[in-house]
Coordinates of C-alpha atoms in Angstrom, one line a residue:
M1 CA 44.5 -19.8 65.6
V2 CA 45.7 -16.2 63.4
R3 CA 43.6 -14.5 61.2
E4 CA 44.2 -11.7 59.1
E5 CA 43.4 -9.9 55.5
I6 CA 44.9 -11.5 52.4
A7 CA 43.6 -10.5 48.8
V8 CA 42.9 -13.5 47.5
S9 CA 40.6 -14.4 44.4
T10 CA 37.6 -15.9 44.7
R11 CA 37.8 -19.7 42.5
T12 CA 37.0 -23.7 43.0
L13 CA 37.9 -25.2 46.3
Q14 CA 41.2 -26.2 46.1
W15 CA 44.6 -27.2 47.8
K16 CA 48.3 -27.5 47.8
C17 CA 50.8 -28.2 49.6
V18 CA 53.2 -24.5 50.3
E19 CA 56.5 -25.4 52.4
S20 CA 58.4 -28.9 52.7
R21 CA 60.8 -30.0 54.7
A22 CA 63.1 -32.8 56.4
D23 CA 64.2 -30.7 59.7
S24 CA 65.8 -35.0 60.1
K25 CA 64.2 -38.8 60.2
R26 CA 62.7 -37.9 62.9
L27 CA 60.6 -34.6 62.4
Y28 CA 59.3 -34.1 58.9
Y29 CA 56.9 -30.6 58.2
G30 CA 54.7 -30.0 55.9
R31 CA 52.6 -26.7 55.9
F32 CA 49.0 -26.9 53.2
M33 CA 45.7 -24.3 51.4
L34 CA 42.7 -24.7 51.3
S35 CA 40.2 -22.2 49.9
P36 CA 38.5 -20.9 48.8
L37 CA 36.0 -21.6 52.1
M38 CA 32.7 -20.1 53.7
K39 CA 33.5 -18.0 56.9
G40 CA 33.3 -20.3 58.9
Q41 CA 33.9 -23.8 57.2
A42 CA 38.1 -23.5 58.9
D43 CA 37.7 -24.0 61.8
T44 CA 35.2 -26.8 61.2
I45 CA 37.5 -28.7 59.0
G46 CA 40.5 -27.6 61.1
I47 CA 38.5 -28.8 64.5
A48 CA 38.1 -31.9 63.0
M49 CA 41.1 -32.7 60.7
R50 CA 43.9 -32.3 63.3
R51 CA 41.7 -34.6 65.8
A52 CA 41.7 -37.1 62.8
L53 CA 45.8 -36.4 62.3
L54 CA 46.2 -36.9 65.6
G55 CA 44.4 -39.4 66.9
E56 CA 43.1 -41.8 63.7
I57 CA 45.9 -41.9 61.5
E58 CA 48.1 -45.2 62.7
G59 CA 51.7 -46.0 63.2
T60 CA 54.1 -49.2 64.4
C61 CA 56.0 -48.9 67.6
I62 CA 57.8 -51.4 69.9
T63 CA 54.8 -52.6 73.0
R64 CA 57.0 -55.1 74.9
A65 CA 60.6 -55.9 76.0
K66 CA 62.6 -58.6 77.1
L67 CA 65.5 -59.4 79.7
D68 CA 66.9 -62.2 81.2
K69 CA 67.3 -62.5 85.1
V70 CA 66.4 -59.2 85.4
P71 CA 63.7 -58.6 88.6
H72 CA 62.2 -55.2 87.6
E73 CA 62.4 -52.8 84.7
Y74 CA 64.2 -50.2 87.9
S75 CA 67.5 -52.6 88.5
T76 CA 70.4 -52.4 86.6
I77 CA 73.7 -53.9 85.2
V78 CA 77.2 -54.3 85.8
G79 CA 78.1 -53.0 82.2
I80 CA 75.4 -50.9 81.6
E81 CA 76.1 -47.4 81.6
E82 CA 71.5 -47.0 81.6
S83 CA 69.0 -48.9 84.3
I84 CA 66.7 -51.4 82.7
H85 CA 64.3 -48.8 83.1
E86 CA 66.3 -46.2 81.0
I87 CA 66.6 -49.1 77.9
F88 CA 62.8 -48.8 77.6
M89 CA 63.2 -45.7 77.7
N90 CA 65.0 -45.8 74.6
L91 CA 63.5 -48.3 72.4
K92 CA 59.7 -46.5 72.9
E93 CA 62.1 -43.3 71.2
I94 CA 62.8 -46.0 68.2
V95 CA 60.9 -45.0 65.5
L96 CA 58.7 -47.7 62.5
R97 CA 57.6 -48.6 60.0
S98 CA 55.6 -51.0 58.8
N99 CA 51.4 -51.3 56.5
L100 CA 51.0 -54.2 58.3
Y101 CA 48.8 -55.7 61.1
G102 CA 49.4 -58.1 64.8
T103 CA 52.5 -58.7 66.4
R104 CA 55.9 -58.6 65.8
N105 CA 58.9 -60.5 67.0
A106 CA 62.5 -58.8 67.0
S107 CA 65.5 -58.9 69.2
I108 CA 68.5 -57.3 70.1
C109 CA 71.8 -59.5 71.0
V110 CA 75.3 -57.8 71.1
R111 CA 78.7 -58.0 73.6
G112 CA 80.5 -55.4 74.5
P113 CA 82.2 -53.0 75.1
R114 CA 80.4 -50.8 71.6
Y115 CA 77.2 -48.2 71.7
V116 CA 73.9 -49.9 70.6
T117 CA 71.8 -48.0 68.6
A118 CA 68.5 -48.9 66.8
Q119 CA 69.8 -50.3 63.8
D120 CA 70.9 -53.2 65.8
I121 CA 67.2 -54.9 66.3
I122 CA 66.5 -58.0 64.3
S123 CA 63.5 -56.6 63.1
P124 CA 61.0 -59.0 60.3
P125 CA 61.4 -57.7 56.7
S126 CA 58.1 -55.7 57.1
V127 CA 59.2 -53.8 59.9
E128 CA 61.2 -51.0 58.4
I129 CA 63.7 -48.1 61.0
V130 CA 63.7 -45.3 60.6
D131 CA 66.7 -43.6 62.5
T132 CA 69.4 -46.3 62.6
T133 CA 71.5 -44.5 64.9
Q134 CA 68.6 -43.7 67.5
H135 CA 70.5 -44.3 70.7
I136 CA 69.0 -48.0 73.4
A137 CA 71.9 -48.5 75.4
S138 CA 75.9 -48.4 76.4
L139 CA 77.9 -51.0 76.6
T140 CA 81.5 -50.4 79.0
E141 CA 82.2 -54.4 78.9
P142 CA 82.3 -57.5 77.3
I143 CA 79.3 -58.8 78.7
D144 CA 76.1 -59.3 76.8
L145 CA 72.9 -58.0 76.3
C146 CA 70.7 -59.8 74.2
I147 CA 66.4 -57.7 74.7
E148 CA 63.5 -59.9 72.8
L149 CA 60.8 -56.8 70.9
Q150 CA 57.1 -57.1 70.5
I151 CA 56.3 -55.1 68.0
Q152 CA 52.6 -53.5 66.6
R153 CA 50.5 -51.3 64.8
D154 CA 47.9 -49.1 66.5
R155 CA 46.3 -45.8 66.9
G156 CA 46.6 -43.1 69.7
Y157 CA 48.7 -44.0 72.3
R158 CA 48.4 -46.9 75.5
M159 CA 49.7 -46.4 78.5
K160 CA 51.8 -49.7 80.4
T161 CA 50.5 -51.4 82.5
P162 CA 52.6 -51.3 86.3
N163 CA 53.1 -55.2 86.4
K164 CA 55.5 -57.0 84.5
Y165 CA 53.6 -59.8 82.0
Q166 CA 54.5 -64.0 82.7
D167 CA 56.7 -64.5 80.7
G168 CA 59.0 -62.0 82.3
S169 CA 58.0 -59.2 79.4
Y170 CA 57.9 -55.7 80.5
P171 CA 55.1 -53.5 78.3
I172 CA 56.3 -50.3 77.5
D173 CA 54.5 -46.8 76.4
A174 CA 52.9 -46.9 73.3
V175 CA 53.2 -44.0 71.2
S176 CA 51.0 -45.4 67.7
M177 CA 50.7 -41.7 66.5
P178 CA 52.3 -41.1 63.6
V179 CA 52.1 -36.8 63.7
R180 CA 53.2 -35.0 66.6
N181 CA 51.2 -32.0 66.4
A182 CA 48.5 -30.5 64.0
N183 CA 47.9 -27.1 64.0
H184 CA 45.7 -24.8 61.6
S185 CA 45.3 -21.0 61.0
I186 CA 42.1 -19.5 59.4
H187 CA 42.8 -16.2 57.2
S188 CA 39.7 -13.6 56.0
Y189 CA 39.9 -11.9 52.9
G190 CA 37.1 -11.0 50.7
N191 CA 35.2 -8.3 53.9
E192 CA 35.9 -11.4 56.2
K193 CA 32.8 -13.2 54.3
Q194 CA 36.3 -15.6 52.8
E195 CA 38.7 -17.9 54.8
I196 CA 41.8 -19.3 53.4
L197 CA 42.9 -22.9 56.3
F198 CA 46.2 -23.6 56.5
L199 CA 46.8 -26.9 57.9
E200 CA 50.6 -27.3 60.0
I201 CA 51.5 -31.2 60.6
W202 CA 54.4 -32.5 62.1
T203 CA 55.2 -36.1 61.7
N204 CA 57.7 -38.5 62.5
G205 CA 59.1 -39.7 60.1
S206 CA 57.3 -42.4 59.8
L207 CA 54.6 -41.4 58.2
T208 CA 55.2 -37.5 55.7
P209 CA 52.7 -34.5 56.3
K210 CA 50.9 -35.3 52.6
E211 CA 50.4 -39.1 53.7
A212 CA 49.3 -38.5 56.9
L213 CA 46.6 -35.7 55.9
H214 CA 45.7 -38.3 53.2
E215 CA 44.8 -41.1 55.7
A216 CA 43.2 -38.9 57.8
S217 CA 41.1 -37.5 56.0
R218 CA 39.9 -41.0 53.9
N219 CA 39.7 -42.1 58.4
L220 CA 37.4 -38.9 58.7
I221 CA 35.1 -40.0 55.5
D222 CA 34.7 -43.3 57.0
L223 CA 33.9 -42.2 60.2
F224 CA 31.0 -39.8 58.9
I225 CA 29.9 -42.7 55.8
P226 CA 26.8 -44.4 58.1
F227 CA 25.2 -41.0 58.6
L228 CA 24.7 -41.7 54.6
H229 CA 23.5 -44.7 54.8
S230 CA 20.3 -44.7 58.0
E231 CA 17.4 -44.6 55.6
E232 CA 19.0 -47.3 53.6
E233 CA 18.9 -49.5 56.6
G234 CA 16.2 -48.6 57.6
I235 CA 16.8 -46.2 61.0
H236 CA 14.3 -44.7 63.1
L237 CA 13.7 -42.9 65.8
E238 CA 11.4 -45.5 68.9
D239 CA 9.1 -43.6 71.9
N240 CA 13.2 -43.3 73.3
P241 CA 14.5 -40.3 71.5
N242 CA 18.4 -42.0 72.7
R243 CA 17.7 -45.4 71.0
F244 CA 18.9 -46.4 67.8
H245 CA 17.1 -49.5 65.9
F246 CA 17.8 -50.9 63.0
H247 CA 16.2 -52.4 60.6
I248 CA 17.8 -55.0 58.8
P249 CA 16.9 -57.9 56.3
F250 CA 16.9 -60.9 56.3
F251 CA 19.6 -62.9 54.6
T252 CA 20.6 -66.8 55.1
F253 CA 25.0 -67.8 55.5
H254 CA 26.5 -70.4 52.3
D255 CA 26.7 -73.3 54.1
G256 CA 29.3 -73.5 53.5
L257 CA 30.9 -70.8 54.5
A258 CA 29.8 -72.4 58.4
N259 CA 31.7 -75.4 57.5
T260 CA 34.7 -74.7 60.7
N261 CA 37.0 -77.4 58.8
I262 CA 38.2 -74.5 56.8
R263 CA 41.4 -73.2 57.4
K264 CA 43.2 -73.2 54.4
N265 CA 43.4 -70.9 51.1
K266 CA 43.0 -72.3 47.7
K267 CA 47.3 -72.1 48.2
G268 CA 47.4 -74.8 51.4
I269 CA 48.0 -71.6 53.1
A270 CA 46.4 -71.1 56.4
L271 CA 44.2 -68.6 57.5
K272 CA 45.5 -67.3 60.4
C273 CA 48.6 -66.1 58.7
I274 CA 46.7 -64.1 56.2
F275 CA 45.8 -60.3 57.0
I276 CA 43.0 -59.3 56.1
D277 CA 44.3 -55.8 54.5
Q278 CA 45.6 -58.7 51.4
S279 CA 41.9 -59.4 50.4
E280 CA 40.4 -56.4 47.9
L281 CA 37.8 -54.9 50.8
P282 CA 36.8 -51.4 50.8
P283 CA 38.4 -49.3 53.1
R284 CA 35.5 -48.4 54.9
T285 CA 34.9 -52.3 55.6
Y286 CA 38.3 -52.5 56.2
N287 CA 37.4 -49.8 59.0
C288 CA 35.1 -51.5 61.0
L289 CA 37.1 -54.8 60.7
K290 CA 39.6 -53.5 62.3
R291 CA 38.4 -51.6 65.0
S292 CA 36.4 -55.0 66.2
N293 CA 39.9 -56.8 66.3
I294 CA 39.6 -58.6 63.4
N295 CA 42.6 -58.5 61.6
T296 CA 43.2 -62.1 60.4
L297 CA 41.5 -64.0 57.0
L298 CA 40.7 -67.1 60.0
D299 CA 39.0 -64.5 62.2
L300 CA 36.4 -63.7 59.7
L301 CA 36.4 -66.8 58.3
I302 CA 35.7 -67.8 62.2
L303 CA 33.1 -64.4 62.8
S304 CA 30.9 -65.6 59.2
N305 CA 29.4 -68.1 61.5
S306 CA 26.6 -65.9 63.0
Q307 CA 24.7 -63.2 61.6
E308 CA 23.9 -61.5 65.0
D309 CA 27.9 -62.0 65.8
F310 CA 29.1 -60.1 62.1
M311 CA 26.3 -56.5 62.9
K312 CA 27.4 -55.9 65.8
I313 CA 30.1 -54.2 64.3
E314 CA 29.5 -50.4 64.5
H315 CA 28.4 -49.2 61.4
F316 CA 28.7 -52.3 60.1
R317 CA 26.0 -53.0 57.1
I318 CA 23.8 -56.2 54.9
E319 CA 25.7 -55.8 51.9
D320 CA 29.0 -55.3 53.6
V321 CA 28.4 -58.7 55.1
K322 CA 27.4 -60.7 51.6
Q323 CA 30.7 -58.8 50.0
I324 CA 32.9 -61.1 53.2
L325 CA 30.6 -64.0 52.3
D326 CA 31.5 -64.1 48.4
I327 CA 35.4 -63.1 49.3
L328 CA 35.3 -66.0 51.0
Q329 CA 33.8 -68.3 48.7
K330 CA 35.7 -67.3 45.6
H331 CA 39.2 -68.0 47.9
F332 CA 39.3 -70.5 49.9
T333 CA 38.5 -74.1 49.5
I334 CA 35.9 -76.4 52.9
D335 CA 37.5 -79.4 54.2
S336 CA 35.3 -82.4 53.9

């Protein structure tokens, strides 16, 4: 962290981008300034933003690969320079961009001799490859290389399990972090009573630094919103100071929405094919559902059969439940 004297006039709190560049297709850089801040505030914001940038932003990556007749991931194939493990490592580095949730399938099917790059990946329209020149393998002989891929959107870093799946596919370390690095520095002025915060952000190209800054800010706001509504929800401490009790007002679910025969919306589209990001949900409610692995409207419908199941969702409020039920009742028909 760097502290130095800068002469700046006092003004309303504001931020701006002071530097932005694209070093390559897979490396973007941005530098942002926020000022004026009171002494100590820059550290508070800088530390929180760095954690949110590195850990709270979701990204899309390849999480599984399958090749036929491969006994283990350290095998070699005649006619391919790289081992299977090296091919998986190259797949791990491919940067994808997608706003849709759930699992997507993709594939590679080429014939050598040739270089195999990310451009050879056959992906669904909802998934975009940021750098199509990313190297995957080198075929030196006229052989076929066919790989089935699984693409998933998540956040953070998940290490692969050591064993392959039952279908013969192998897991790949999931690096779902669009932000590769983040740093903050503080510059003091006015006899060190005021501060300027500088944020530096490096991304992998799936998001610009500015987009990453906006998303991290929204995620931080969503995390703190429950504290603003603590009195509304009747949170209080009893004999055990480490335990919170929530008093939730009585609410009766609509009988029609509890009907398990609902499987399609008014247009006849299967609910399992409609994701919750296509609904008009507030960001806070949407994030709560995603953290509980509620991805489709069919998941919502099944959950709506029980008020208790809804209230088990972390940071969920009774107002959120009512809003979700209104959306279901508005957009979906009930089969008799």
